[in-house]
Amino acid sequence: MSLLRGGTCRWTAALALTLLLSGCGTLSPALRPGDGLPQQAYAGAPFFAQEIHHCGPSALAGALGASGVTTTPDALAPQVYLPGREGSLQLELVAAARGAGRIAYVLDPALEDALREVAAGRPVLVLQNLGLSWYPRWHYALLVGYDLEARSVTLHSGTERDYVTALATFDRTWARAGRWALVIPAPGTLPATARELPYIAAAAALERSDPVAAEAAYDTALVRWPASLPARLGLGNARYARGDLAGAEAAFSAAARAHPDAAVAHNNHAHVLARLGRRAEAQAAARRAVELAGDSLPEARRTLDEIKGLGARD
Amino acid sequence: MNMQRVICGVLALSLAGGTIHVPLAQAALVGTEQVVAATAGAQAADEARQRLAALLARDDVAAALQGHGVDAAQARARVDSLSDAEVQQLAGQIDQLPAGGDVLGIAVFVFLVLLFTDIMGYTDIFPFVKKTAR
């Protein structure tokens, strides 16, 4: 018994020493105001004190509230809480945000990006490992503010509203969770740090459950990236998914005009033209798609075959 | 002979009519997720195999959620709200992935270590600890 206790003690001491010497991971980058970042910012978000193990639903309810969705942790818990793990998984938070008809956008893992979102008035849902790599304490919180002068951040965390902690400490606990950060932009707005493809991918994931919201997201994307082929195709696909064939035709037609070498645009245009009964145009578009794609887009040949099949049965 | 032709004709008509009114196969429309994957330079995987893998992964994840105490209907709804890519990330990983919960249930010696590291600003377990990190 005494041997065991001695061992534990020595082990603990050795560990503490190792931690001291190793400096415990990365140091936070030297962020300065003036890189386009205001010196301090605060993004308003509803605060929900978490009940035991329910930091996921609480943080998500706050982020959704800030984007205009009225909800509560109790309403979200059945969608995200995993009793067997006494917590919530990141991907389930993402899916639940979409379930509320919102884009769930995962930021690049960079402190500056998270602060930029806060500066743009958007709270950031973060995963932290508040413990150590060998003793993880996974925790979700809502980053709502920062102060570069005071080197601090403000979080809605657990049962603490506006909990202020050192920027360096926050960054260490956040880095230990892979600097995972999620924003839920209000409809018609883009995350300040959004990149084209990840944003379109986030909208595409919304298409299945909420094509109306996805369509709005593609519209927003096209304002920022007017030349985006994926955004134009997404717009057509979302309209098609909610049964607006004329609107889908208009979007695919615009895509084919703006990107005449994109086989996908011609293929989808052909498909919708056929649905609209405009067979001659459909066949021409399908032929163009096959010419452009060759064997690299099997859908193109299938579309052409189907349209030919329609003609043959007349 | 005549009768046979009539039956054939009726059958052919009904078949043709049936096909014309059935919407074109969804497969011919290229989905946005596929466009994004292709634009991002992802390898164009075999579509049919991909779809089957996603389907199997959905069953796997739904079963795992149930195994962790989510009721059957809720587990199905939760799996349905995941994209194909997400469901494949979760499959077989539900026990390993971080699950954000909270900070309770810490043994005494760990408490002391974490108190120390909290004071040093390496960790952030206890809100009452004034952090020294700057």
mmCIF file of N, CA and C in Angstrom, chain A residues 11-12 15 19-20 23-24 50 52-53 55 78-92 94-95 98 127 130-132 135 137-140 163 165-166 169 172-173 176 197 200-201 204 207-208 218 230 233-234 237 240 264 267-268 271 274 299 302-303 306 313, chain B residues 16 19-20 23-36 39-40 47 58 65 68-70 74 78 80-84 86 89-90 94-107 109-110 113-114 116-117 120-127 131 133-134:
data_model
loop_
_atom_site.group_PDB
_atom_site.id
_atom_site.type_symbol
_atom_site.label_atom_id
_atom_site.label_comp_id
_atom_site.label_asym_id
_atom_site.label_seq_id
_atom_site.Cartn_x
_atom_site.Cartn_y
_atom_site.Cartn_z
ATOM 1 N N TRP A 11 5.108 9.611 -9.316
ATOM 2 C CA TRP A 11 4.609 9.755 -10.684
ATOM 3 C C TRP A 11 4.008 11.161 -10.888
ATOM 4 N N THR A 12 3.214 11.592 -9.880
ATOM 5 C CA THR A 12 2.581 12.898 -9.960
ATOM 6 C C THR A 12 3.628 14.012 -10.009
ATOM 7 N N LEU A 15 5.314 14.100 -13.270
ATOM 8 C CA LEU A 15 4.420 14.650 -14.284
ATOM 9 C C LEU A 15 4.397 16.174 -14.199
ATOM 10 N N LEU A 19 5.530 18.784 -17.079
ATOM 11 C CA LEU A 19 4.647 19.830 -17.596
ATOM 12 C C LEU A 19 5.349 21.182 -17.546
ATOM 13 N N LEU A 20 5.998 21.416 -16.405
ATOM 14 C CA LEU A 20 6.695 22.682 -16.215
ATOM 15 C C LEU A 20 7.769 22.869 -17.281
ATOM 16 N N GLY A 23 6.628 23.225 -21.007
ATOM 17 C CA GLY A 23 5.899 24.441 -21.365
ATOM 18 C C GLY A 23 4.516 24.141 -21.894
ATOM 19 N N CYS A 24 4.143 22.871 -21.930
ATOM 20 C CA CYS A 24 2.775 22.463 -22.232
ATOM 21 C C CYS A 24 2.222 23.039 -23.521
ATOM 22 N N GLN A 50 -25.615 25.725 -18.081
ATOM 23 C CA GLN A 50 -25.738 24.312 -18.422
ATOM 24 C C GLN A 50 -26.142 23.474 -17.225
ATOM 25 N N ILE A 52 -26.034 19.405 -15.754
ATOM 26 C CA ILE A 52 -24.921 18.457 -15.759
ATOM 27 C C ILE A 52 -24.763 17.783 -17.134
ATOM 28 N N HIS A 53 -23.546 17.768 -17.644
ATOM 29 C CA HIS A 53 -23.166 17.158 -18.930
ATOM 30 C C HIS A 53 -23.776 17.849 -20.161
ATOM 31 N N CYS A 55 -23.319 20.851 -21.686
ATOM 32 C CA CYS A 55 -22.729 22.073 -22.232
ATOM 33 C C CYS A 55 -22.968 22.171 -23.733
ATOM 34 N N PRO A 78 -32.423 16.296 -26.920
ATOM 35 C CA PRO A 78 -32.745 15.017 -27.579
ATOM 36 C C PRO A 78 -32.063 14.851 -28.932
ATOM 37 N N GLN A 79 -31.621 15.956 -29.533
ATOM 38 C CA GLN A 79 -30.962 15.860 -30.838
ATOM 39 C C GLN A 79 -29.457 15.693 -30.719
ATOM 40 N N VAL A 80 -28.876 16.102 -29.592
ATOM 41 C CA VAL A 80 -27.410 16.105 -29.525
ATOM 42 C C VAL A 80 -26.803 15.386 -28.325
ATOM 43 N N TYR A 81 -27.577 15.180 -27.264
ATOM 44 C CA TYR A 81 -26.962 14.603 -26.075
ATOM 45 C C TYR A 81 -26.846 13.092 -26.207
ATOM 46 N N LEU A 82 -25.671 12.568 -25.835
ATOM 47 C CA LEU A 82 -25.406 11.141 -25.946
ATOM 48 C C LEU A 82 -25.196 10.588 -24.532
ATOM 49 N N PRO A 83 -26.252 9.987 -23.949
ATOM 50 C CA PRO A 83 -26.151 9.584 -22.532
ATOM 51 C C PRO A 83 -24.936 8.701 -22.238
ATOM 52 N N GLY A 84 -24.661 7.746 -23.128
ATOM 53 C CA GLY A 84 -23.562 6.812 -22.881
ATOM 54 C C GLY A 84 -22.200 7.472 -22.840
ATOM 55 N N ARG A 85 -22.064 8.645 -23.463
ATOM 56 C CA ARG A 85 -20.792 9.367 -23.429
ATOM 57 C C ARG A 85 -20.853 10.559 -22.493
ATOM 58 N N GLU A 86 -22.000 10.793 -21.899
ATOM 59 C CA GLU A 86 -22.204 11.943 -21.012
ATOM 60 C C GLU A 86 -21.721 13.230 -21.663
ATOM 61 N N GLY A 87 -22.102 13.389 -22.920
ATOM 62 C CA GLY A 87 -21.685 14.586 -23.640
ATOM 63 C C GLY A 87 -22.292 14.612 -25.023
ATOM 64 N N SER A 88 -21.782 15.512 -25.860
ATOM 65 C CA SER A 88 -22.293 15.657 -27.224
ATOM 66 C C SER A 88 -21.138 15.636 -28.210
ATOM 67 N N LEU A 89 -21.375 15.042 -29.386
ATOM 68 C CA LEU A 89 -20.345 14.966 -30.421
ATOM 69 C C LEU A 89 -20.415 16.206 -31.310
ATOM 70 N N GLN A 90 -19.255 16.599 -31.830
ATOM 71 C CA GLN A 90 -19.193 17.798 -32.675
ATOM 72 C C GLN A 90 -20.138 17.701 -33.872
ATOM 73 N N LEU A 91 -20.087 16.559 -34.565
ATOM 74 C CA LEU A 91 -20.880 16.435 -35.794
ATOM 75 C C LEU A 91 -22.367 16.487 -35.504
ATOM 76 N N GLU A 92 -22.758 16.067 -34.308
ATOM 77 C CA GLU A 92 -24.189 16.118 -33.982
ATOM 78 C C GLU A 92 -24.626 17.556 -33.702
ATOM 79 N N VAL A 94 -23.335 20.068 -35.327
ATOM 80 C CA VAL A 94 -23.422 20.577 -36.702
ATOM 81 C C VAL A 94 -24.769 20.198 -37.321
ATOM 82 N N ALA A 95 -25.136 18.924 -37.165
ATOM 83 C CA ALA A 95 -26.384 18.438 -37.762
ATOM 84 C C ALA A 95 -27.596 19.116 -37.134
ATOM 85 N N ARG A 98 -28.189 22.535 -38.509
ATOM 86 C CA ARG A 98 -28.865 22.428 -39.808
ATOM 87 C C ARG A 98 -30.332 22.092 -39.628
ATOM 88 N N LEU A 127 -14.954 23.945 -29.051
ATOM 89 C CA LEU A 127 -14.689 22.757 -28.231
ATOM 90 C C LEU A 127 -13.350 22.976 -27.552
ATOM 91 N N LEU A 130 -10.431 21.140 -21.473
ATOM 92 C CA LEU A 130 -10.052 21.927 -20.299
ATOM 93 C C LEU A 130 -9.048 21.192 -19.442
ATOM 94 N N GLY A 131 -8.946 19.881 -19.638
ATOM 95 C CA GLY A 131 -7.985 19.097 -18.877
ATOM 96 C C GLY A 131 -6.668 18.995 -19.625
ATOM 97 N N LEU A 132 -6.118 17.802 -19.628
ATOM 98 C CA LEU A 132 -4.827 17.591 -20.267
ATOM 99 C C LEU A 132 -4.985 16.532 -21.341
ATOM 100 N N TYR A 135 -5.676 13.399 -19.883
ATOM 101 C CA TYR A 135 -6.867 13.388 -19.033
ATOM 102 C C TYR A 135 -7.849 14.405 -19.600
ATOM 103 N N ARG A 137 -10.858 16.675 -20.650
ATOM 104 C CA ARG A 137 -12.145 17.148 -20.146
ATOM 105 C C ARG A 137 -12.767 17.966 -21.274
ATOM 106 N N TRP A 138 -13.520 17.290 -22.128
ATOM 107 C CA TRP A 138 -14.077 17.961 -23.301
ATOM 108 C C TRP A 138 -15.215 18.879 -22.888
ATOM 109 N N HIS A 139 -15.215 20.050 -23.448
ATOM 110 C CA HIS A 139 -16.201 21.041 -23.010
ATOM 111 C C HIS A 139 -16.525 22.006 -24.156
ATOM 112 N N TYR A 140 -17.826 22.276 -24.330
ATOM 113 C CA TYR A 140 -18.227 23.282 -25.311
ATOM 114 C C TYR A 140 -18.502 24.596 -24.603
ATOM 115 N N TYR A 163 -17.668 34.647 -18.655
ATOM 116 C CA TYR A 163 -16.478 34.206 -17.928
ATOM 117 C C TYR A 163 -15.241 34.723 -18.654
ATOM 118 N N THR A 165 -11.244 34.840 -19.168
ATOM 119 C CA THR A 165 -10.047 34.050 -18.886
ATOM 120 C C THR A 165 -8.917 34.542 -19.789
ATOM 121 N N ALA A 166 -7.683 34.153 -19.435
ATOM 122 C CA ALA A 166 -6.532 34.632 -20.207
ATOM 123 C C ALA A 166 -6.577 34.075 -21.628
ATOM 124 N N THR A 169 -4.444 31.015 -21.982
ATOM 125 C CA THR A 169 -5.046 29.810 -21.400
ATOM 126 C C THR A 169 -6.141 29.269 -22.306
ATOM 127 N N ARG A 172 -4.635 27.525 -25.265
ATOM 128 C CA ARG A 172 -4.084 26.198 -24.958
ATOM 129 C C ARG A 172 -5.201 25.159 -24.860
ATOM 130 N N THR A 173 -6.268 25.495 -24.136
ATOM 131 C CA THR A 173 -7.345 24.511 -23.962
ATOM 132 C C THR A 173 -8.046 24.245 -25.296
ATOM 133 N N ARG A 176 -5.827 22.058 -27.631
ATOM 134 C CA ARG A 176 -5.879 20.653 -27.222
ATOM 135 C C ARG A 176 -7.127 19.954 -27.770
ATOM 136 N N LEU A 197 -15.354 27.138 -51.060
ATOM 137 C CA LEU A 197 -15.772 25.729 -51.113
ATOM 138 C C LEU A 197 -16.317 25.190 -49.797
ATOM 139 N N ILE A 200 -19.864 26.458 -49.518
ATOM 140 C CA ILE A 200 -20.803 25.773 -50.413
ATOM 141 C C ILE A 200 -21.075 24.357 -49.897
ATOM 142 N N ALA A 201 -20.025 23.715 -49.372
ATOM 143 C CA ALA A 201 -20.219 22.367 -48.827
ATOM 144 C C ALA A 201 -21.195 22.395 -47.655
ATOM 145 N N ALA A 204 -24.572 22.751 -49.085
ATOM 146 C CA ALA A 204 -25.000 21.515 -49.749
ATOM 147 C C ALA A 204 -25.540 20.517 -48.733
ATOM 148 N N GLU A 207 -29.073 21.140 -48.055
ATOM 149 C CA GLU A 207 -29.984 21.017 -49.198
ATOM 150 C C GLU A 207 -31.034 19.926 -48.991
ATOM 151 N N ARG A 208 -30.581 18.790 -48.464
ATOM 152 C CA ARG A 208 -31.468 17.641 -48.315
ATOM 153 C C ARG A 208 -32.642 17.947 -47.372
ATOM 154 N N TYR A 218 -27.031 29.822 -51.065
ATOM 155 C CA TYR A 218 -26.339 29.925 -52.354
ATOM 156 C C TYR A 218 -26.464 31.340 -52.905
ATOM 157 N N PRO A 230 -19.836 26.060 -58.319
ATOM 158 C CA PRO A 230 -20.582 25.241 -57.352
ATOM 159 C C PRO A 230 -21.787 25.982 -56.762
ATOM 160 N N LEU A 233 -24.572 25.959 -59.388
ATOM 161 C CA LEU A 233 -25.155 24.618 -59.506
ATOM 162 C C LEU A 233 -25.982 24.288 -58.271
ATOM 163 N N GLY A 234 -25.471 24.686 -57.104
ATOM 164 C CA GLY A 234 -26.206 24.449 -55.865
ATOM 165 C C GLY A 234 -27.549 25.157 -55.888
ATOM 166 N N ASN A 237 -29.788 23.110 -57.986
ATOM 167 C CA ASN A 237 -30.156 21.858 -57.315
ATOM 168 C C ASN A 237 -31.152 22.106 -56.192
ATOM 169 N N TYR A 240 -34.477 22.804 -57.665
ATOM 170 C CA TYR A 240 -35.012 21.539 -58.172
ATOM 171 C C TYR A 240 -35.566 20.715 -57.010
ATOM 172 N N VAL A 264 -20.868 19.554 -66.078
ATOM 173 C CA VAL A 264 -21.907 19.375 -65.056
ATOM 174 C C VAL A 264 -23.044 20.358 -65.276
ATOM 175 N N ASN A 267 -25.098 19.187 -68.167
ATOM 176 C CA ASN A 267 -25.807 17.962 -67.797
ATOM 177 C C ASN A 267 -27.055 18.270 -66.965
ATOM 178 N N ASN A 268 -26.873 19.076 -65.916
ATOM 179 C CA ASN A 268 -28.021 19.377 -65.050
ATOM 180 C C ASN A 268 -29.061 20.209 -65.801
ATOM 181 N N HIS A 271 -31.082 17.868 -67.926
ATOM 182 C CA HIS A 271 -32.009 17.084 -67.103
ATOM 183 C C HIS A 271 -33.280 17.874 -66.819
ATOM 184 N N ALA A 274 -35.441 18.530 -69.908
ATOM 185 C CA ALA A 274 -36.236 17.344 -70.250
ATOM 186 C C ALA A 274 -37.482 17.257 -69.366
ATOM 187 N N GLU A 299 -22.750 10.450 -65.437
ATOM 188 C CA GLU A 299 -24.113 10.986 -65.414
ATOM 189 C C GLU A 299 -24.486 11.609 -66.760
ATOM 190 N N ARG A 302 -25.707 9.053 -69.120
ATOM 191 C CA ARG A 302 -26.995 8.561 -68.649
ATOM 192 C C ARG A 302 -28.113 9.559 -68.977
ATOM 193 N N THR A 303 -27.835 10.840 -68.758
ATOM 194 C CA THR A 303 -28.827 11.875 -69.072
ATOM 195 C C THR A 303 -29.171 11.824 -70.555
ATOM 196 N N GLU A 306 -31.279 8.809 -71.434
ATOM 197 C CA GLU A 306 -32.657 8.943 -70.968
ATOM 198 C C GLU A 306 -33.446 9.886 -71.859
ATOM 199 N N ARG A 313 -39.928 7.178 -77.533
ATOM 200 C CA ARG A 313 -41.250 6.681 -77.173
ATOM 201 C C ARG A 313 -42.365 7.575 -77.691
ATOM 202 N N ALA B 16 -44.978 1.765 -71.588
ATOM 203 C CA ALA B 16 -44.439 3.023 -72.105
ATOM 204 C C ALA B 16 -45.022 4.191 -71.329
ATOM 205 N N THR B 19 -43.483 4.516 -68.006
ATOM 206 C CA THR B 19 -42.118 5.042 -67.995
ATOM 207 C C THR B 19 -42.100 6.538 -68.241
ATOM 208 N N ILE B 20 -42.964 6.991 -69.130
ATOM 209 C CA ILE B 20 -42.948 8.408 -69.473
ATOM 210 C C ILE B 20 -43.309 9.273 -68.267
ATOM 211 N N PRO B 23 -40.593 10.267 -63.173
ATOM 212 C CA PRO B 23 -39.576 11.290 -63.368
ATOM 213 C C PRO B 23 -38.233 10.659 -63.735
ATOM 214 N N LEU B 24 -37.404 11.435 -64.402
ATOM 215 C CA LEU B 24 -36.084 10.929 -64.764
ATOM 216 C C LEU B 24 -35.341 10.520 -63.501
ATOM 217 N N ALA B 25 -34.500 9.502 -63.661
ATOM 218 C CA ALA B 25 -33.764 9.007 -62.508
ATOM 219 C C ALA B 25 -32.940 10.143 -61.904
ATOM 220 N N GLN B 26 -32.982 10.245 -60.592
ATOM 221 C CA GLN B 26 -32.247 11.283 -59.868
ATOM 222 C C GLN B 26 -30.755 11.189 -60.164
ATOM 223 N N ALA B 27 -30.304 9.989 -60.527
ATOM 224 C CA ALA B 27 -28.877 9.765 -60.733
ATOM 225 C C ALA B 27 -28.313 10.654 -61.833
ATOM 226 N N ALA B 28 -29.164 11.095 -62.765
ATOM 227 C CA ALA B 28 -28.651 11.861 -63.892
ATOM 228 C C ALA B 28 -28.370 13.321 -63.517
ATOM 229 N N LEU B 29 -28.922 13.775 -62.413
ATOM 230 C CA LEU B 29 -28.654 15.132 -61.939
ATOM 231 C C LEU B 29 -27.453 15.059 -60.993
ATOM 232 N N VAL B 30 -26.450 15.879 -61.248
ATOM 233 C CA VAL B 30 -25.258 15.826 -60.409
ATOM 234 C C VAL B 30 -25.479 16.695 -59.170
ATOM 235 N N GLY B 31 -25.396 16.085 -57.991
ATOM 236 C CA GLY B 31 -25.682 16.791 -56.740
ATOM 237 C C GLY B 31 -24.578 17.756 -56.344
ATOM 238 N N THR B 32 -24.948 18.730 -55.502
ATOM 239 C CA THR B 32 -23.986 19.763 -55.122
ATOM 240 C C THR B 32 -22.811 19.193 -54.331
ATOM 241 N N GLU B 33 -23.097 18.207 -53.453
ATOM 242 C CA GLU B 33 -22.004 17.630 -52.664
ATOM 243 C C GLU B 33 -20.954 16.994 -53.572
ATOM 244 N N GLN B 34 -21.452 16.365 -54.648
ATOM 245 C CA GLN B 34 -20.541 15.743 -55.619
ATOM 246 C C GLN B 34 -19.728 16.816 -56.348
ATOM 247 N N VAL B 35 -20.394 17.928 -56.693
ATOM 248 C CA VAL B 35 -19.703 19.025 -57.380
ATOM 249 C C VAL B 35 -18.605 19.585 -56.489
ATOM 250 N N VAL B 36 -18.935 19.785 -55.210
ATOM 251 C CA VAL B 36 -17.948 20.339 -54.278
ATOM 252 C C VAL B 36 -16.760 19.390 -54.158
ATOM 253 N N THR B 39 -14.706 19.611 -57.275
ATOM 254 C CA THR B 39 -13.995 20.883 -57.362
ATOM 255 C C THR B 39 -12.826 20.908 -56.387
ATOM 256 N N ALA B 40 -13.047 20.308 -55.215
ATOM 257 C CA ALA B 40 -11.993 20.296 -54.205
ATOM 258 C C ALA B 40 -10.879 19.327 -54.576
ATOM 259 N N GLU B 47 -19.474 5.699 -57.369
ATOM 260 C CA GLU B 47 -20.647 6.308 -56.756
ATOM 261 C C GLU B 47 -21.523 5.286 -56.036
ATOM 262 N N ARG B 58 -24.864 4.428 -41.886
ATOM 263 C CA ARG B 58 -26.045 4.954 -41.181
ATOM 264 C C ARG B 58 -26.586 3.947 -40.177
ATOM 265 N N LEU B 65 -25.637 4.823 -31.500
ATOM 266 C CA LEU B 65 -26.354 5.833 -30.709
ATOM 267 C C LEU B 65 -27.305 5.138 -29.737
ATOM 268 N N HIS B 68 -25.706 3.782 -26.845
ATOM 269 C CA HIS B 68 -25.302 4.800 -25.870
ATOM 270 C C HIS B 68 -26.510 5.500 -25.253
ATOM 271 N N GLY B 69 -27.684 4.845 -25.344
ATOM 272 C CA GLY B 69 -28.817 5.335 -24.569
ATOM 273 C C GLY B 69 -29.779 6.265 -25.286
ATOM 274 N N VAL B 70 -29.640 6.392 -26.620
ATOM 275 C CA VAL B 70 -30.603 7.187 -27.366
ATOM 276 C C VAL B 70 -31.715 6.253 -27.830
ATOM 277 N N GLN B 74 -35.406 8.360 -32.111
ATOM 278 C CA GLN B 74 -34.541 9.536 -32.032
ATOM 279 C C GLN B 74 -33.200 9.261 -32.718
ATOM 280 N N ARG B 78 -31.619 11.340 -35.804
ATOM 281 C CA ARG B 78 -30.309 11.989 -35.677
ATOM 282 C C ARG B 78 -29.383 11.562 -36.799
ATOM 283 N N ASP B 80 -30.351 10.582 -39.744
ATOM 284 C CA ASP B 80 -30.857 11.142 -40.997
ATOM 285 C C ASP B 80 -30.409 12.585 -41.215
ATOM 286 N N SER B 81 -30.131 13.295 -40.118
ATOM 287 C CA SER B 81 -29.746 14.697 -40.298
ATOM 288 C C SER B 81 -28.255 14.853 -40.581
ATOM 289 N N LEU B 82 -27.508 13.732 -40.623
ATOM 290 C CA LEU B 82 -26.085 13.799 -40.968
ATOM 291 C C LEU B 82 -25.907 13.608 -42.471
ATOM 292 N N SER B 83 -24.907 14.263 -43.045
ATOM 293 C CA SER B 83 -24.603 14.040 -44.461
ATOM 294 C C SER B 83 -23.863 12.708 -44.606
ATOM 295 N N ASP B 84 -23.752 12.223 -45.849
ATOM 296 C CA ASP B 84 -23.053 10.959 -46.098
ATOM 297 C C ASP B 84 -21.624 10.999 -45.558
ATOM 298 N N GLU B 86 -20.413 12.884 -43.197
ATOM 299 C CA GLU B 86 -20.371 12.948 -41.736
ATOM 300 C C GLU B 86 -20.640 11.595 -41.108
ATOM 301 N N GLN B 89 -17.691 9.528 -41.139
ATOM 302 C CA GLN B 89 -16.701 9.930 -40.133
ATOM 303 C C GLN B 89 -17.060 9.372 -38.762
ATOM 304 N N LEU B 90 -18.370 9.281 -38.486
ATOM 305 C CA LEU B 90 -18.805 8.830 -37.164
ATOM 306 C C LEU B 90 -18.748 7.313 -37.008
ATOM 307 N N ILE B 94 -17.698 6.412 -32.434
ATOM 308 C CA ILE B 94 -18.491 7.113 -31.411
ATOM 309 C C ILE B 94 -17.883 6.989 -30.023
ATOM 310 N N ASP B 95 -17.129 5.907 -29.789
ATOM 311 C CA ASP B 95 -16.501 5.761 -28.479
ATOM 312 C C ASP B 95 -15.222 6.581 -28.346
ATOM 313 N N GLN B 96 -14.618 6.923 -29.493
ATOM 314 C CA GLN B 96 -13.324 7.596 -29.429
ATOM 315 C C GLN B 96 -13.406 9.111 -29.555
ATOM 316 N N LEU B 97 -14.410 9.604 -30.296
ATOM 317 C CA LEU B 97 -14.459 11.039 -30.574
ATOM 318 C C LEU B 97 -14.733 11.832 -29.303
ATOM 319 N N PRO B 98 -14.232 13.071 -29.239
ATOM 320 C CA PRO B 98 -14.507 13.903 -28.068
ATOM 321 C C PRO B 98 -16.010 14.102 -27.898
ATOM 322 N N ALA B 99 -16.488 13.961 -26.665
ATOM 323 C CA ALA B 99 -17.875 14.267 -26.360
ATOM 324 C C ALA B 99 -17.872 15.349 -25.292
ATOM 325 N N GLY B 100 -18.169 16.573 -25.690
ATOM 326 C CA GLY B 100 -18.137 17.677 -24.734
ATOM 327 C C GLY B 100 -19.216 17.500 -23.691
ATOM 328 N N GLY B 101 -18.839 17.457 -22.430
ATOM 329 C CA GLY B 101 -19.803 17.289 -21.355
ATOM 330 C C GLY B 101 -19.537 18.332 -20.295
ATOM 331 N N ASP B 102 -18.876 17.957 -19.224
ATOM 332 C CA ASP B 102 -18.409 18.971 -18.293
ATOM 333 C C ASP B 102 -17.260 18.458 -17.466
ATOM 334 N N VAL B 103 -17.037 19.099 -16.350
ATOM 335 C CA VAL B 103 -15.731 18.997 -15.720
ATOM 336 C C VAL B 103 -15.817 18.307 -14.371
ATOM 337 N N LEU B 104 -16.833 17.459 -14.183
ATOM 338 C CA LEU B 104 -17.022 16.859 -12.866
ATOM 339 C C LEU B 104 -16.337 15.496 -12.760
ATOM 340 N N GLY B 105 -16.290 14.976 -11.554
ATOM 341 C CA GLY B 105 -15.811 13.621 -11.315
ATOM 342 C C GLY B 105 -14.301 13.477 -11.379
ATOM 343 N N ILE B 106 -13.604 14.352 -10.728
ATOM 344 C CA ILE B 106 -12.150 14.306 -10.797
ATOM 345 C C ILE B 106 -11.579 13.742 -9.495
ATOM 346 N N ALA B 107 -10.736 12.752 -9.621
ATOM 347 C CA ALA B 107 -10.126 12.126 -8.442
ATOM 348 C C ALA B 107 -9.190 13.127 -7.760
ATOM 349 N N PHE B 109 -6.039 13.215 -6.555
ATOM 350 C CA PHE B 109 -4.683 13.588 -6.989
ATOM 351 C C PHE B 109 -4.717 14.341 -8.311
ATOM 352 N N VAL B 110 -5.687 13.975 -9.136
ATOM 353 C CA VAL B 110 -5.840 14.702 -10.401
ATOM 354 C C VAL B 110 -6.275 16.137 -10.109
ATOM 355 N N VAL B 113 -3.216 18.100 -9.268
ATOM 356 C CA VAL B 113 -2.410 18.391 -10.459
ATOM 357 C C VAL B 113 -3.082 19.478 -11.293
ATOM 358 N N LEU B 114 -4.393 19.318 -11.465
ATOM 359 C CA LEU B 114 -5.094 20.264 -12.336
ATOM 360 C C LEU B 114 -5.186 21.640 -11.681
ATOM 361 N N PHE B 116 -2.896 22.881 -9.844
ATOM 362 C CA PHE B 116 -1.570 23.436 -10.100
ATOM 363 C C PHE B 116 -1.464 23.948 -11.544
ATOM 364 N N THR B 117 -1.879 23.091 -12.496
ATOM 365 C CA THR B 117 -1.762 23.500 -13.903
ATOM 366 C C THR B 117 -2.715 24.650 -14.209
ATOM 367 N N MET B 120 -1.037 27.724 -13.177
ATOM 368 C CA MET B 120 -0.020 28.063 -14.159
ATOM 369 C C MET B 120 -0.619 28.528 -15.486
ATOM 370 N N GLY B 121 -1.941 28.326 -15.634
ATOM 371 C CA GLY B 121 -2.582 28.778 -16.871
ATOM 372 C C GLY B 121 -2.497 27.783 -18.004
ATOM 373 N N TYR B 122 -2.108 26.528 -17.693
ATOM 374 C CA TYR B 122 -2.088 25.516 -18.755
ATOM 375 C C TYR B 122 -3.471 24.949 -19.000
ATOM 376 N N THR B 123 -4.264 24.860 -17.954
ATOM 377 C CA THR B 123 -5.604 24.288 -18.049
ATOM 378 C C THR B 123 -6.599 25.313 -17.520
ATOM 379 N N ASP B 124 -7.888 24.995 -17.669
ATOM 380 C CA ASP B 124 -8.907 25.970 -17.253
ATOM 381 C C ASP B 124 -10.102 25.244 -16.661
ATOM 382 N N ILE B 125 -9.818 24.437 -15.629
ATOM 383 C CA ILE B 125 -10.877 23.628 -15.026
ATOM 384 C C ILE B 125 -11.692 24.441 -14.027
ATOM 385 N N PHE B 126 -11.003 25.199 -13.196
ATOM 386 C CA PHE B 126 -11.668 25.814 -12.041
ATOM 387 C C PHE B 126 -11.789 27.325 -12.234
ATOM 388 N N PRO B 127 -13.021 27.801 -12.378
ATOM 389 C CA PRO B 127 -13.209 29.235 -12.609
ATOM 390 C C PRO B 127 -12.662 30.103 -11.486
ATOM 391 N N LYS B 131 -5.820 32.995 -13.232
ATOM 392 C CA LYS B 131 -4.791 32.492 -14.135
ATOM 393 C C LYS B 131 -3.607 33.450 -14.188
ATOM 394 N N ALA B 133 -1.216 33.003 -16.632
ATOM 395 C CA ALA B 133 -0.719 33.061 -18.012
ATOM 396 C C ALA B 133 -1.081 34.391 -18.647
ATOM 397 N N ARG B 134 -0.170 34.925 -19.392
ATOM 398 C CA ARG B 134 -0.433 36.167 -20.123
ATOM 399 C C ARG B 134 0.104 36.046 -21.528
#
